[in-house]
PDB file of C-alpha atoms in Angstrom:
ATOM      1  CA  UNK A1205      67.880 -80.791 -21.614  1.00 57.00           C
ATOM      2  CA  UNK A1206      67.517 -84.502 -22.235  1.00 67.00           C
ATOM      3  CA  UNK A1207      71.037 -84.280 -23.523  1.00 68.00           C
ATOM      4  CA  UNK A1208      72.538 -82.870 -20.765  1.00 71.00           C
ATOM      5  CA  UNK A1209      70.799 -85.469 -18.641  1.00 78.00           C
ATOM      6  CA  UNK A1210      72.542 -88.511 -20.498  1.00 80.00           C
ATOM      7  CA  UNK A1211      75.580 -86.695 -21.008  1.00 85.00           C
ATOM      8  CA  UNK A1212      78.792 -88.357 -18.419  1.00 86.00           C
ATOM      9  CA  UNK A1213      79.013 -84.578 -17.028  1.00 88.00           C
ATOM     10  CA  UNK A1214      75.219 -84.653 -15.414  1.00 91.00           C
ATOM     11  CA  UNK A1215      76.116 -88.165 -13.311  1.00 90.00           C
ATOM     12  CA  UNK A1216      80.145 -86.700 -12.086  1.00 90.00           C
ATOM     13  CA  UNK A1217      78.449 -83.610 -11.150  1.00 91.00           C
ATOM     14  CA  UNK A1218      75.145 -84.868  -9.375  1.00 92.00           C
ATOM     15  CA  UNK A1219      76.898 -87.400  -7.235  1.00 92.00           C
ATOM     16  CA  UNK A1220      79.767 -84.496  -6.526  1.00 92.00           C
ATOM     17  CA  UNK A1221      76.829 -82.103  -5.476  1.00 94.00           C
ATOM     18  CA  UNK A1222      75.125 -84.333  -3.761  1.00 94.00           C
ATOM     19  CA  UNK A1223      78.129 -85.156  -1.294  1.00 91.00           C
ATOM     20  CA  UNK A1224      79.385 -82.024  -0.804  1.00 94.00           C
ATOM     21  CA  UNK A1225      75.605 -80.731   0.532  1.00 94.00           C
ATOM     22  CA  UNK A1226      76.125 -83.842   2.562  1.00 91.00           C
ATOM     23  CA  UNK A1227      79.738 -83.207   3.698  1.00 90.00           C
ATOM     24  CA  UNK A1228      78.018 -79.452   4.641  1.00 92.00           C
ATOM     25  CA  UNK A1229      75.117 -81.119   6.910  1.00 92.00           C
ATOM     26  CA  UNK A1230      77.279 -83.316   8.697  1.00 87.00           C
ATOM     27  CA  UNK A1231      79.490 -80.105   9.606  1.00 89.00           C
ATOM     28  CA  UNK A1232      76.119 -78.107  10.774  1.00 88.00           C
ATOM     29  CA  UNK A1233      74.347 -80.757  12.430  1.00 83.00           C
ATOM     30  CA  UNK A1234      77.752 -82.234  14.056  1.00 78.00           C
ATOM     31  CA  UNK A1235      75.982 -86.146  14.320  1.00 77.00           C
ATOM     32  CA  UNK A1236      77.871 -89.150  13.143  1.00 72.00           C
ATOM     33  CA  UNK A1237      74.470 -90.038  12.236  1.00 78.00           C
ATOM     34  CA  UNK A1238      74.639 -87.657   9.689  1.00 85.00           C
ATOM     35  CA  UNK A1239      76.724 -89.508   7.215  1.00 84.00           C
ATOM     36  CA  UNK A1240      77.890 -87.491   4.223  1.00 87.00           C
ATOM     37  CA  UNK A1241      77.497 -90.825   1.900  1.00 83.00           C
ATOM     38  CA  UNK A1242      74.053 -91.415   3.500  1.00 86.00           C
ATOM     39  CA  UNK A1243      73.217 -88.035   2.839  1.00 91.00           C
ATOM     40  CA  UNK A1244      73.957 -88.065  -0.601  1.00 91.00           C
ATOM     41  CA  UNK A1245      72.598 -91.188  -1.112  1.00 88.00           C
ATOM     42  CA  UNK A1246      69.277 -89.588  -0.200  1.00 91.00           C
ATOM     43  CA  UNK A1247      69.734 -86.298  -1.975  1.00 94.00           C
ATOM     44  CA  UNK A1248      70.405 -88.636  -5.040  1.00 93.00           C
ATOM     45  CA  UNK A1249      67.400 -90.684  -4.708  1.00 92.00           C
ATOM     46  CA  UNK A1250      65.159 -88.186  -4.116  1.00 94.00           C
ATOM     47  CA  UNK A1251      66.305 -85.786  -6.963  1.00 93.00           C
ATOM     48  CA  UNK A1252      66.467 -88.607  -9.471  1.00 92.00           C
ATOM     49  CA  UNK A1253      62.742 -89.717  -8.360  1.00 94.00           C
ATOM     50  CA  UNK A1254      61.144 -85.987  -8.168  1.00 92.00           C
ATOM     51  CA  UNK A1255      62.551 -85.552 -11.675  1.00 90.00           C
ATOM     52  CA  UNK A1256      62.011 -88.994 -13.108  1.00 91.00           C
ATOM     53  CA  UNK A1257      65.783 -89.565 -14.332  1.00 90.00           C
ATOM     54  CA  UNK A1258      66.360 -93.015 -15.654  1.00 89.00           C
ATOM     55  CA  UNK A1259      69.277 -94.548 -13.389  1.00 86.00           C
ATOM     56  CA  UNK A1260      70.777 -95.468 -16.828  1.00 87.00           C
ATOM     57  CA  UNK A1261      70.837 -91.881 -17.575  1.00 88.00           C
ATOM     58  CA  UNK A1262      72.287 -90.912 -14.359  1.00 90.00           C
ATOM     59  CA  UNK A1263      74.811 -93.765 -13.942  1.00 87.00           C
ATOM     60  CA  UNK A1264      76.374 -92.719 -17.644  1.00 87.00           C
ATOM     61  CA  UNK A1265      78.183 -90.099 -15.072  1.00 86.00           C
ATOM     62  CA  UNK A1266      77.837 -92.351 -11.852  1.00 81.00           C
ATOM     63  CA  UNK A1267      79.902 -95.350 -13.255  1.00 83.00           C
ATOM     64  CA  UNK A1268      82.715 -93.303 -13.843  1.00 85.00           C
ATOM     65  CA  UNK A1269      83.382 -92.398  -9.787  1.00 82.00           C
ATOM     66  CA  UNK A1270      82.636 -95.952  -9.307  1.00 76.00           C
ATOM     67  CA  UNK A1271      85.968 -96.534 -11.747  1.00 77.00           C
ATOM     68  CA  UNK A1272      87.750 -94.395  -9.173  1.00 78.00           C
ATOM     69  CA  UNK A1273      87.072 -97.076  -5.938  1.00 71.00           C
ATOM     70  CA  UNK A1274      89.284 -99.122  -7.640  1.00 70.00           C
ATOM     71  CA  UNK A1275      92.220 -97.108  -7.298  1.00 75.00           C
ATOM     72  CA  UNK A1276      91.255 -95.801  -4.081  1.00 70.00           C
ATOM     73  CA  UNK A1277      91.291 -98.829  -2.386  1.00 66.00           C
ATOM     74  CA  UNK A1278      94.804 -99.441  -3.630  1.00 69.00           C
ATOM     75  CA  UNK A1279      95.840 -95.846  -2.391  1.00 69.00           C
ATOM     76  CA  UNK A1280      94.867 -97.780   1.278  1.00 66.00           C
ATOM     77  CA  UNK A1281      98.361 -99.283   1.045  1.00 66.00           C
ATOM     78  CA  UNK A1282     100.067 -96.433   1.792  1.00 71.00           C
ATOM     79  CA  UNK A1283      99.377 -95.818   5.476  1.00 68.00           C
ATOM     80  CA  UNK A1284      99.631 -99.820   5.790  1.00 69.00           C
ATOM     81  CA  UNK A1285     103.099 -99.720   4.548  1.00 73.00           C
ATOM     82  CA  UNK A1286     103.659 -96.877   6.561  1.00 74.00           C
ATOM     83  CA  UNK A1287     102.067 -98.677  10.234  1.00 73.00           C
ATOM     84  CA  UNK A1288     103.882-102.426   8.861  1.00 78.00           C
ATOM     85  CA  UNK A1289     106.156-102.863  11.858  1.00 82.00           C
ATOM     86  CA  UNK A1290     102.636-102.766  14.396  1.00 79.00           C
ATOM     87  CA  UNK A1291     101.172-104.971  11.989  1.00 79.00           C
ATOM     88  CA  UNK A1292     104.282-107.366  12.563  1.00 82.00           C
ATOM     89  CA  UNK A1293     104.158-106.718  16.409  1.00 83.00           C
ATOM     90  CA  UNK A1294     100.154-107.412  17.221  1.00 80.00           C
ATOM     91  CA  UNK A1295      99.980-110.429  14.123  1.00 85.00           C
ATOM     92  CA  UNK A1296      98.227-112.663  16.112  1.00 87.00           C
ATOM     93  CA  UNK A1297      95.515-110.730  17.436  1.00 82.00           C
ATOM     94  CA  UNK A1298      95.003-108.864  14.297  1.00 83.00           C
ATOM     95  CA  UNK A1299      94.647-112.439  12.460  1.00 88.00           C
ATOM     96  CA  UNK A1300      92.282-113.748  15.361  1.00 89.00           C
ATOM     97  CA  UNK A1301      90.176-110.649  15.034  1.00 84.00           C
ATOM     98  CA  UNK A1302      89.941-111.215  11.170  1.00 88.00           C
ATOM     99  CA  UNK A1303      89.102-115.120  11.251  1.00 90.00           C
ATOM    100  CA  UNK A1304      86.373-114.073  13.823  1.00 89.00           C
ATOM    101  CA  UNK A1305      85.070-111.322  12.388  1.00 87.00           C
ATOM    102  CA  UNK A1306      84.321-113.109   9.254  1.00 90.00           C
ATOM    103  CA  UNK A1307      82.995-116.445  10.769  1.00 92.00           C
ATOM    104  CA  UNK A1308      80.772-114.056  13.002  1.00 91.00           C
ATOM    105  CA  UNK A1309      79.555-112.095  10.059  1.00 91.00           C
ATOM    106  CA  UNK A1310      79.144-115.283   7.641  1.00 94.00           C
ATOM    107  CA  UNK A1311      77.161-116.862  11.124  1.00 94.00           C
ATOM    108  CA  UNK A1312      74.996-113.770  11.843  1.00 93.00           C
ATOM    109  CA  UNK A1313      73.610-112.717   7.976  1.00 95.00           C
ATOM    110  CA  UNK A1314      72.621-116.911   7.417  1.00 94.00           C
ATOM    111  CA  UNK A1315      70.914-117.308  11.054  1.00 94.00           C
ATOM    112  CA  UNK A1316      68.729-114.516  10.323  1.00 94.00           C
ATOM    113  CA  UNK A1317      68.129-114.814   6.936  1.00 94.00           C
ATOM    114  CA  UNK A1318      66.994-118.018   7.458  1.00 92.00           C
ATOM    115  CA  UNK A1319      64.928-117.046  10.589  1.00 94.00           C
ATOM    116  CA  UNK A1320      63.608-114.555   8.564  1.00 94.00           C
ATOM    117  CA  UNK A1321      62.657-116.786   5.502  1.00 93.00           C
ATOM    118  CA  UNK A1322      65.138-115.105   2.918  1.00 94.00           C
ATOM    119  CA  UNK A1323      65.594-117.410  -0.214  1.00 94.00           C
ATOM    120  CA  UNK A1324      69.036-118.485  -1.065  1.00 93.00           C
ATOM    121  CA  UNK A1325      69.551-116.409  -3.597  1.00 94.00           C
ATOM    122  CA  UNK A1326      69.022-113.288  -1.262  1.00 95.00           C
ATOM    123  CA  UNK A1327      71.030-114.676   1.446  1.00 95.00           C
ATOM    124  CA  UNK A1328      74.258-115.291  -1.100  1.00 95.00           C
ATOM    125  CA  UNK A1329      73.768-111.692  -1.884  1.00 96.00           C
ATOM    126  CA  UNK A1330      74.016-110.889   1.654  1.00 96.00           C
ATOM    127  CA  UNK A1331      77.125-112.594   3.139  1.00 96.00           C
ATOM    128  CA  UNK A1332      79.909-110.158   1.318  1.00 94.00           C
ATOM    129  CA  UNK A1333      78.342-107.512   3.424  1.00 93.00           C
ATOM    130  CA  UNK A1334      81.531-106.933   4.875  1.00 90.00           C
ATOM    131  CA  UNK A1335      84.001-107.156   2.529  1.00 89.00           C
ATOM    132  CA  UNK A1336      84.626-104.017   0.426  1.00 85.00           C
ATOM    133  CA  UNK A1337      83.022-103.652  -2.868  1.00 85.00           C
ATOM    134  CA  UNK A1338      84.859-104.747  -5.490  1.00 82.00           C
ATOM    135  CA  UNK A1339      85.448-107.852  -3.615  1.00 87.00           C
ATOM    136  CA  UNK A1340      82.179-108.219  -2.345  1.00 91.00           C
ATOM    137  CA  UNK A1341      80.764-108.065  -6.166  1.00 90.00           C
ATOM    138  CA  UNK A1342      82.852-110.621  -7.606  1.00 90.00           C
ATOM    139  CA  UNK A1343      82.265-112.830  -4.011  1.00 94.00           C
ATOM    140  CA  UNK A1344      78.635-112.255  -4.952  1.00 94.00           C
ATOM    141  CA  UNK A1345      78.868-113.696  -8.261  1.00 92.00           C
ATOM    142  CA  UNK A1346      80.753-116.759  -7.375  1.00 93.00           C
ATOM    143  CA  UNK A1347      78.213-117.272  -4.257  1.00 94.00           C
ATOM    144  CA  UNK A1348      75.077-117.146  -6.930  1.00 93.00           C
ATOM    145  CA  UNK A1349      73.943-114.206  -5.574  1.00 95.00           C
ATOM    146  CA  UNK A1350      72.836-110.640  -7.127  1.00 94.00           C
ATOM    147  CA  UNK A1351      75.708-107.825  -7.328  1.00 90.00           C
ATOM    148  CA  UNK A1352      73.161-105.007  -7.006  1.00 88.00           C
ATOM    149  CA  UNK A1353      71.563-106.054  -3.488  1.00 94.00           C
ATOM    150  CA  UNK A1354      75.164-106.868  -2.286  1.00 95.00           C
ATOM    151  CA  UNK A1355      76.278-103.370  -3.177  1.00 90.00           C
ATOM    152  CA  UNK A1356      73.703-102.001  -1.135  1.00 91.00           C
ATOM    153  CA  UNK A1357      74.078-104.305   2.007  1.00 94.00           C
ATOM    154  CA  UNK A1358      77.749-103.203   1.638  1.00 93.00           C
ATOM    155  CA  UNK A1359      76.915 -99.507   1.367  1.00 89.00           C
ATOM    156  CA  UNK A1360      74.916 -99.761   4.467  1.00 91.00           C
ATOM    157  CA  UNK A1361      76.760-102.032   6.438  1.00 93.00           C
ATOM    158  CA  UNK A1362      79.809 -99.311   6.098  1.00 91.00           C
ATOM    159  CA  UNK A1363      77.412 -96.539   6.769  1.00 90.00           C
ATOM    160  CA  UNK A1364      75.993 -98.262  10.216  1.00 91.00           C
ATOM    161  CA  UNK A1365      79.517 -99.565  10.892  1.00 91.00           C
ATOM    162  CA  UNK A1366      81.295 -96.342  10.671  1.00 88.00           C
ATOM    163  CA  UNK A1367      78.860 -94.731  12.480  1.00 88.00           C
ATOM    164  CA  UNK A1368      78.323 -96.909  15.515  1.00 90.00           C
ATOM    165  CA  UNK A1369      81.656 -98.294  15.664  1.00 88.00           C
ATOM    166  CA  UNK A1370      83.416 -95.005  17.112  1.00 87.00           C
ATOM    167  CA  UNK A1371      80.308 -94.892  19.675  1.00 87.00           C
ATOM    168  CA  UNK A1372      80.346 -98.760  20.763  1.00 88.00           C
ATOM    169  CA  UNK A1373      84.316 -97.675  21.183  1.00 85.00           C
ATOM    170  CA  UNK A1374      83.781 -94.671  23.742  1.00 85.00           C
ATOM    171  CA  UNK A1375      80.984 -96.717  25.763  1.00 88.00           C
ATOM    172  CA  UNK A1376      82.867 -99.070  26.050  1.00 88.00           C
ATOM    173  CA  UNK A1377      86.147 -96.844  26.898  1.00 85.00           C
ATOM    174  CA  UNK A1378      88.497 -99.203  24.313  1.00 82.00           C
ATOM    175  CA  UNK A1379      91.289 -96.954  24.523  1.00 83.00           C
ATOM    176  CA  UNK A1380      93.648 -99.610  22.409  1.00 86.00           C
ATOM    177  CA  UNK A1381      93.856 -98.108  18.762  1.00 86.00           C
ATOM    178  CA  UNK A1382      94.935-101.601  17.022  1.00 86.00           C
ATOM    179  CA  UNK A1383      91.361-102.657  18.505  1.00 87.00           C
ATOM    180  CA  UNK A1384      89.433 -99.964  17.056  1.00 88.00           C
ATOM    181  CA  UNK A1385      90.873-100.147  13.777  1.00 88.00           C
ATOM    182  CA  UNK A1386      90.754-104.141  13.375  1.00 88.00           C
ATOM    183  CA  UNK A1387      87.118-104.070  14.115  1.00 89.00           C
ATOM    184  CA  UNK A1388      86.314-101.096  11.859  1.00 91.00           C
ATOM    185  CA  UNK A1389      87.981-103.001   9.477  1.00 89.00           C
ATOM    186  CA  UNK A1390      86.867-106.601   9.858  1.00 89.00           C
ATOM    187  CA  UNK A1391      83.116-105.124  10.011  1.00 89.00           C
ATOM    188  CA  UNK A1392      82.789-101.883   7.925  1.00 90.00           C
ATOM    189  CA  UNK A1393      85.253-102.216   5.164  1.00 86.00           C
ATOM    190  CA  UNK A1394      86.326 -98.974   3.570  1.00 84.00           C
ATOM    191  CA  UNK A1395      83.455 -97.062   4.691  1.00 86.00           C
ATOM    192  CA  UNK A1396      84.624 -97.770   8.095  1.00 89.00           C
ATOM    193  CA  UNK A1397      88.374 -97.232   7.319  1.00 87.00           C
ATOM    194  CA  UNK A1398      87.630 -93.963   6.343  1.00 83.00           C
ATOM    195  CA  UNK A1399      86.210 -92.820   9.466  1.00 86.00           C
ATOM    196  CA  UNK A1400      89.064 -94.892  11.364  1.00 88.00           C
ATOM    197  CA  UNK A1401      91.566 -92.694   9.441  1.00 84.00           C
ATOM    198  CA  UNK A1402      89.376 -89.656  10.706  1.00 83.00           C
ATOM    199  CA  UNK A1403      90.037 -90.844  14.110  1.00 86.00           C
ATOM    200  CA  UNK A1404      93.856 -91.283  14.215  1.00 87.00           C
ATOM    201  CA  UNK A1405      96.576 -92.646  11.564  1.00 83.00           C
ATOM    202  CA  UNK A1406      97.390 -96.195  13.269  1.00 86.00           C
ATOM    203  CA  UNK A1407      93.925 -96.587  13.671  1.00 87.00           C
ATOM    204  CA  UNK A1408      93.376 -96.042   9.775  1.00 87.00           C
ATOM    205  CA  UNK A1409      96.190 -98.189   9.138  1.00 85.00           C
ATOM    206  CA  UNK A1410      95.206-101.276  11.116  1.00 86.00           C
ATOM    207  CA  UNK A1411      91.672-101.282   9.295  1.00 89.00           C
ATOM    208  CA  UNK A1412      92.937-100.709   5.802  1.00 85.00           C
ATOM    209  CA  UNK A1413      95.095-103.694   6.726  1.00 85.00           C
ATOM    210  CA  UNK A1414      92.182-105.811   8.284  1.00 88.00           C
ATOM    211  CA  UNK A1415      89.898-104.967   5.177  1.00 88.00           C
ATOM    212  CA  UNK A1416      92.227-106.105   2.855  1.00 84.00           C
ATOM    213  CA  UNK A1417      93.065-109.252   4.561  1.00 86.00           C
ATOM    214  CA  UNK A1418      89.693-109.633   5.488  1.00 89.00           C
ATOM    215  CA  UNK A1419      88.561-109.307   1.857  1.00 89.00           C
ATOM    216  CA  UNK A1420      91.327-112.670   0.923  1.00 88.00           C
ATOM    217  CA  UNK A1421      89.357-114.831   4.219  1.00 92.00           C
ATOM    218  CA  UNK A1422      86.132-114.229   3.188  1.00 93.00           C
ATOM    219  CA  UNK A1423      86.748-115.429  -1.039  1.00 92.00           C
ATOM    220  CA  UNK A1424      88.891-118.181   0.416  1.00 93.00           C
ATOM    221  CA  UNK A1425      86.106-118.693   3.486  1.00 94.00           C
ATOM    222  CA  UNK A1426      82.282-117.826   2.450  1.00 95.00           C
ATOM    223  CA  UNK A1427      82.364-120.610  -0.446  1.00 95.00           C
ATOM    224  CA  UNK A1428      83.437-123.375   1.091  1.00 94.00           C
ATOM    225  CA  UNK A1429      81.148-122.438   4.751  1.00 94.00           C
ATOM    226  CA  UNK A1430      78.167-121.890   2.520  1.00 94.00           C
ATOM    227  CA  UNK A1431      78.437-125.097   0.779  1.00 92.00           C
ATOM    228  CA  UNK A1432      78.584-126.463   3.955  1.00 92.00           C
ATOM    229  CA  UNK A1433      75.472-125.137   4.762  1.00 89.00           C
ATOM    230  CA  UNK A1434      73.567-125.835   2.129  1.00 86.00           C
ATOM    231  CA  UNK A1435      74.247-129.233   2.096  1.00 81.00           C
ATOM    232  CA  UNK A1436      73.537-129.844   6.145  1.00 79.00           C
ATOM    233  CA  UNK A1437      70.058-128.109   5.303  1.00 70.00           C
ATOM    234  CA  UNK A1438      69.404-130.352   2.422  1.00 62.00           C
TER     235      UNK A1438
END
């Protein structure tokens, strides 16, 4: 048993599982609150902990769908090739929603970190909350922060994002589709790009675009506002 357990096969398959059950309650329940990564997130923890799995054990398998965001996020270019000449035609306000986005983001997660009393440290792991992960990691590093708390703030921050961003959208009756998809981009990174697909193709497009420009802003951005910061508070 113990070798099936650290054996690739038991991670690949768990995770898989674990999203499909989640894929199947979001169908039942018919909630966006009932996100199938959420879910499986869950399902995860809570089979790992009832059986006392090592993570090690479980991310011999897990690591190897992690390999696969890599690609994944590349395949993104496709229906941003595809949506180019919009891009071309609403420039300016998708490059004013970007710079904002990130300077709001970067504003929010050090205001309340600090009115909060989060060390440094914490607060560098915090701030590529809204970049997608691969970026976000190495952003991490650079800042001086730790790579696993960043991966979950950027987990959850596409979960929430995703979730409330097609709700904040209908109470609010946006009806523009380059809207929708720069914010889900700007704020919920691939996460959020996959539900904007969900909604409509432009509006997939537009955030693939925004995430992967936001991604370049933040690197070039979050360093150089940070030191800032830290040397106004000191």
């Amino acid at each position: 048993m113990n070798d099936l357990i650290i054996s690739p096969v038991f991670g690949v398959l768990a995770s898989l599982i674990a999203y499909e059950v989640g894929i199947y309650i979001k169908k039942k329940g018919r909630l966006s609150i009932f996100n199938p990564l959420m879910l499986a997130i869950i399902i995860l923890i809570s089979f790992l902990t009832k059986f006392n799995i090592k993570y090690e054990d479980y991310n011999n398998g897990g690591q190897i769908i992690s390999f696969f965001l890599y690609p994944a996020t590349v395949a993104l270019a496709l229906p941003m090739y595809k949506k180019f000449a919009l891009f071309k035609e609403n420039a300016a306000a998708i490059l004013i929603g970007i710079f904002s986005g990130a300077i709001v983001g970067f504003v929010c997660v050090v205001f309340l970190s600090k009115l909060f009393g989060f060390t440094d440290v914490l607060i560098e792991s915090l701030i590529p909350k809204s970049i997608t992960t691969p970026i976000g990691i190495a952003l991490s590093k650079q800042l001086g922060g730790l790579s696993s708390i960043t991966v979950v703030a950027i987990i959850m921050t596409g979960i929430i994002g995703s979730i409330a961003g097609p709700l904040l959208y209908k109470t609010f009756k946006i009806k523009d589709e380059v809207a929708l998809g720069i914010a889900m981009g700007a704020s919920a990174h691939a996460l959020g790009t996959a539900r904007a697909m969900e909604i409509g193709e432009t509006e997939g497009a537009l955030s693939g675009l925004t995430m992967a420009i936001s991604g370049i802003v933040a690197v070039l951005l979050y360093p150089l506002l940070w030191k800032v910061v830290i040397g106004f508070i000191q």
